[in-house]
Short mmCIF file of C-alpha atoms in Angstrom, two decimals:
data_model
loop_
_atom_site.label_atom_id
_atom_site.label_comp_id
_atom_site.label_asym_id
_atom_site.label_seq_id
_atom_site.Cartn_x
_atom_site.Cartn_y
_atom_site.Cartn_z
CA MET A 1 66.89 220.52 -42.52
CA GLN A 2 68.33 217.06 -42.97
CA LYS A 3 68.63 215.40 -39.58
CA ALA A 4 69.27 215.90 -35.91
CA ILE A 5 72.80 215.31 -34.61
CA PHE A 6 73.34 211.61 -33.72
CA SER A 7 70.22 210.62 -35.62
CA ARG A 8 70.19 208.41 -38.70
CA VAL A 9 66.70 209.57 -39.67
CA ASP A 10 66.55 211.80 -42.75
CA LEU A 11 63.82 214.27 -41.88
CA THR A 12 63.18 215.01 -45.55
CA SER A 13 62.35 211.38 -46.33
CA ASP A 14 58.80 210.71 -47.50
CA ASN A 15 59.29 207.01 -46.70
CA ASP A 16 59.94 207.41 -42.98
CA LEU A 17 56.64 207.66 -41.09
CA LEU A 18 58.29 208.94 -37.90
CA ALA A 19 60.07 211.70 -39.82
CA LYS A 20 56.80 212.65 -41.52
CA GLU A 21 54.99 212.76 -38.17
CA PHE A 22 57.69 215.00 -36.69
CA VAL A 23 57.90 217.32 -39.69
CA SER A 24 54.10 217.69 -39.75
CA CYS A 25 54.37 219.29 -36.28
CA ILE A 26 56.88 221.96 -37.37
CA GLN A 27 56.50 222.30 -41.16
CA ASP A 28 54.95 225.78 -41.05
CA LEU A 29 57.61 227.01 -38.59
CA ILE A 30 60.56 225.76 -40.67
CA GLU A 31 59.58 228.18 -43.42
CA VAL A 32 59.31 231.25 -41.15
CA ASP A 33 62.08 233.77 -41.94
CA ASP A 34 62.98 234.28 -38.27
CA VAL A 35 63.48 230.54 -37.78
CA GLN A 36 65.62 230.34 -40.93
CA GLU A 37 67.66 233.31 -39.66
CA LEU A 38 68.84 231.13 -36.74
CA LYS A 39 71.19 229.44 -39.22
CA ALA A 40 73.37 232.58 -39.10
CA PHE A 41 74.01 232.34 -35.34
CA SER A 42 76.46 230.01 -33.63
CA GLN A 43 75.04 228.30 -30.56
CA HIS A 44 77.49 225.69 -29.27
CA MET A 45 80.87 225.73 -30.99
CA ASP A 46 80.17 225.04 -34.68
CA THR A 47 76.52 224.12 -34.22
CA SER A 48 74.14 226.78 -35.48
CA ARG A 49 71.24 227.93 -33.34
CA PHE A 50 68.92 226.46 -35.99
CA GLN A 51 70.60 223.02 -35.81
CA HIS A 52 70.55 223.11 -32.00
CA SER A 53 66.84 224.01 -32.02
CA LEU A 54 66.12 221.25 -34.53
CA ASN A 55 68.01 218.77 -32.33
CA VAL A 56 66.02 219.82 -29.23
CA SER A 57 62.77 219.70 -31.18
CA TYR A 58 63.38 216.25 -32.64
CA TYR A 59 64.61 214.51 -29.49
CA SER A 60 61.92 216.15 -27.34
CA PHE A 61 59.35 214.92 -29.86
CA LEU A 62 60.73 211.35 -29.63
CA PHE A 63 60.67 211.29 -25.83
CA ALA A 64 57.22 212.89 -25.71
CA ARG A 65 55.96 210.26 -28.12
CA LYS A 66 57.36 207.49 -25.94
CA PHE A 67 55.86 208.99 -22.77
CA ARG A 68 52.56 209.84 -24.52
CA LEU A 69 52.90 213.58 -23.97
CA ASP A 70 51.92 216.45 -26.28
CA THR A 71 54.25 215.79 -29.23
CA TYR A 72 52.92 218.67 -31.34
CA SER A 73 53.52 221.32 -28.67
CA ILE A 74 56.91 220.05 -27.59
CA ALA A 75 58.22 219.79 -31.17
CA ARG A 76 57.18 223.39 -31.77
CA ALA A 77 58.57 224.59 -28.43
CA GLY A 78 61.87 222.86 -29.17
CA LEU A 79 62.22 224.66 -32.47
CA LEU A 80 61.29 228.03 -30.93
CA HIS A 81 63.00 227.86 -27.52
CA ASP A 82 66.09 229.82 -28.64
CA LEU A 83 64.40 232.22 -31.07
CA TYR A 84 66.53 235.30 -30.32
CA PHE A 85 68.91 237.25 -32.53
CA TYR A 86 72.06 238.28 -30.72
CA ASP A 87 75.37 236.65 -29.86
CA TRP A 88 74.86 235.29 -26.36
CA ARG A 89 78.62 235.34 -25.69
CA THR A 90 78.72 239.16 -25.65
CA LYS A 91 76.56 241.83 -24.05
CA ASN A 92 76.29 243.74 -27.33
CA ASN A 93 72.93 244.08 -29.04
CA ARG A 94 70.87 242.47 -26.27
CA PRO A 95 67.36 243.88 -26.36
CA MET A 96 67.07 243.90 -22.56
CA GLU A 97 69.33 244.00 -19.52
CA GLY A 98 70.06 240.91 -17.45
CA ARG A 99 71.79 237.57 -17.52
CA HIS A 100 71.47 235.77 -20.84
CA CYS A 101 70.05 232.61 -19.24
CA ALA A 102 67.26 234.68 -17.68
CA ILE A 103 66.37 237.02 -20.54
CA HIS A 104 66.65 234.92 -23.69
CA PRO A 105 63.67 232.64 -22.88
CA LEU A 106 61.48 235.76 -22.53
CA ILE A 107 62.79 237.18 -25.79
CA ALA A 108 62.31 233.81 -27.52
CA LEU A 109 58.72 233.65 -26.28
CA GLU A 110 57.93 237.13 -27.62
CA ASN A 111 59.48 236.24 -30.99
CA ALA A 112 57.61 232.92 -31.04
CA LYS A 113 54.32 234.74 -30.43
CA LYS A 114 55.04 236.86 -33.52
CA ALA A 115 55.75 233.73 -35.60
CA CYS A 116 52.77 231.55 -34.63
CA THR A 117 50.05 230.79 -32.10
CA ILE A 118 51.45 229.74 -28.73
CA ASN A 119 49.54 227.48 -26.34
CA PRO A 120 50.25 227.19 -22.56
CA VAL A 121 52.40 224.05 -23.00
CA ILE A 122 54.64 225.73 -25.57
CA GLU A 123 54.88 228.87 -23.44
CA ASP A 124 55.85 226.91 -20.32
CA ALA A 125 58.50 224.93 -22.20
CA ILE A 126 60.08 228.02 -23.78
CA VAL A 127 60.03 230.23 -20.68
CA HIS A 128 61.39 227.55 -18.31
CA HIS A 129 63.91 225.75 -20.53
CA MET A 130 66.86 227.28 -18.68
CA TRP A 131 66.02 225.72 -15.32
CA PRO A 132 68.08 225.20 -13.08
CA MET A 133 70.10 228.21 -14.32
CA THR A 134 67.00 230.21 -13.40
CA LEU A 135 64.85 229.70 -10.34
CA HIS A 136 61.56 229.19 -12.14
CA MET A 137 60.81 225.51 -12.75
CA PRO A 138 58.65 224.17 -15.57
CA LYS A 139 55.02 223.52 -14.67
CA THR A 140 54.24 220.93 -17.35
CA LYS A 141 55.69 217.51 -18.09
CA GLU A 142 56.59 218.77 -21.55
CA GLY A 143 58.44 221.71 -19.99
CA TRP A 144 60.46 219.35 -17.80
CA LEU A 145 61.23 217.15 -20.77
CA LEU A 146 62.31 220.03 -23.01
CA GLN A 147 64.66 221.55 -20.44
CA ALA A 148 66.38 218.19 -19.97
CA VAL A 149 66.64 217.51 -23.71
CA ASP A 150 68.03 221.03 -24.21
CA LYS A 151 70.85 220.23 -21.75
CA TYR A 152 71.46 216.86 -23.42
CA CYS A 153 71.66 218.44 -26.87
CA ALA A 154 73.97 221.23 -25.68
CA LEU A 155 76.32 218.70 -24.09
CA SER A 156 76.18 216.45 -27.15
CA GLU A 157 76.95 219.31 -29.52
CA ILE A 158 79.91 220.41 -27.42
CA ILE A 159 81.21 216.89 -26.92
CA LEU A 160 80.81 216.07 -30.61
CA GLN A 161 83.02 219.00 -31.54
CA GLY A 162 85.13 219.09 -28.40
CA SER A 163 88.61 217.96 -27.58
CA ARG A 164 89.59 214.52 -28.80
CA LYS A 165 91.61 214.07 -25.58
CA VAL A 166 88.42 213.86 -23.54
CA ARG A 167 86.18 210.88 -24.30
CA TYR A 168 82.56 210.82 -23.24
CA SER A 169 80.03 208.07 -23.68
CA ARG A 170 76.78 209.23 -25.31
CA ALA A 171 75.02 206.55 -23.30
CA ALA A 172 76.38 207.93 -20.00
CA VAL A 173 75.45 211.51 -20.89
CA SER A 174 71.99 210.35 -21.97
CA PHE A 175 71.47 208.37 -18.78
CA LEU A 176 72.50 211.26 -16.50
CA THR A 177 70.36 213.74 -18.40
CA ILE A 178 67.29 211.52 -18.25
CA CYS A 179 67.84 210.91 -14.53
CA SER A 180 68.02 214.68 -13.93
CA PHE A 181 64.39 215.16 -14.88
CA ALA A 182 62.75 211.74 -14.56
CA THR A 183 61.71 212.24 -10.96
CA GLN A 184 60.08 215.58 -11.82
CA ILE A 185 57.99 214.27 -14.74
CA TRP A 186 55.98 211.84 -12.66
CA LYS A 187 55.32 214.02 -9.61
#
């Protein structure tokens, strides 16, 4: 664990108070074998599932901090939201039948419950992070935030490694992603 993609913050730095605050939320989870195992799975192009989860965790934490939401729960949910152990691109080795976008949040939640204590905010964020690919919307502000940050991180990871012929502005992607959930957060 060094940093989130696009971030300049070294998460291992003892001198950075923000990094220390973030790491204090997830320190026990980082050392769990199942979380470490995510490094072996590709998520988006060359980004590992662990790196993707770290990205979602860190950026969700930053937004939650700014909006005065539950930073502890959202950082943990971000790290655990894709805690499953199969290649999502194939139907081989899936522990249950169904579309990947519908089943993997349920599998991730069960695996997260084995790794640590889960509160209702963490559960909501994990189970509903695939909205609108699934019909069930988040019920908490943190759930809404995490699902939007998950989409932002996925797009960023793909764009970062994608074709050099296509140019995207990180600011434009960020703006559109934030707009996609901003109206829901303050309902």
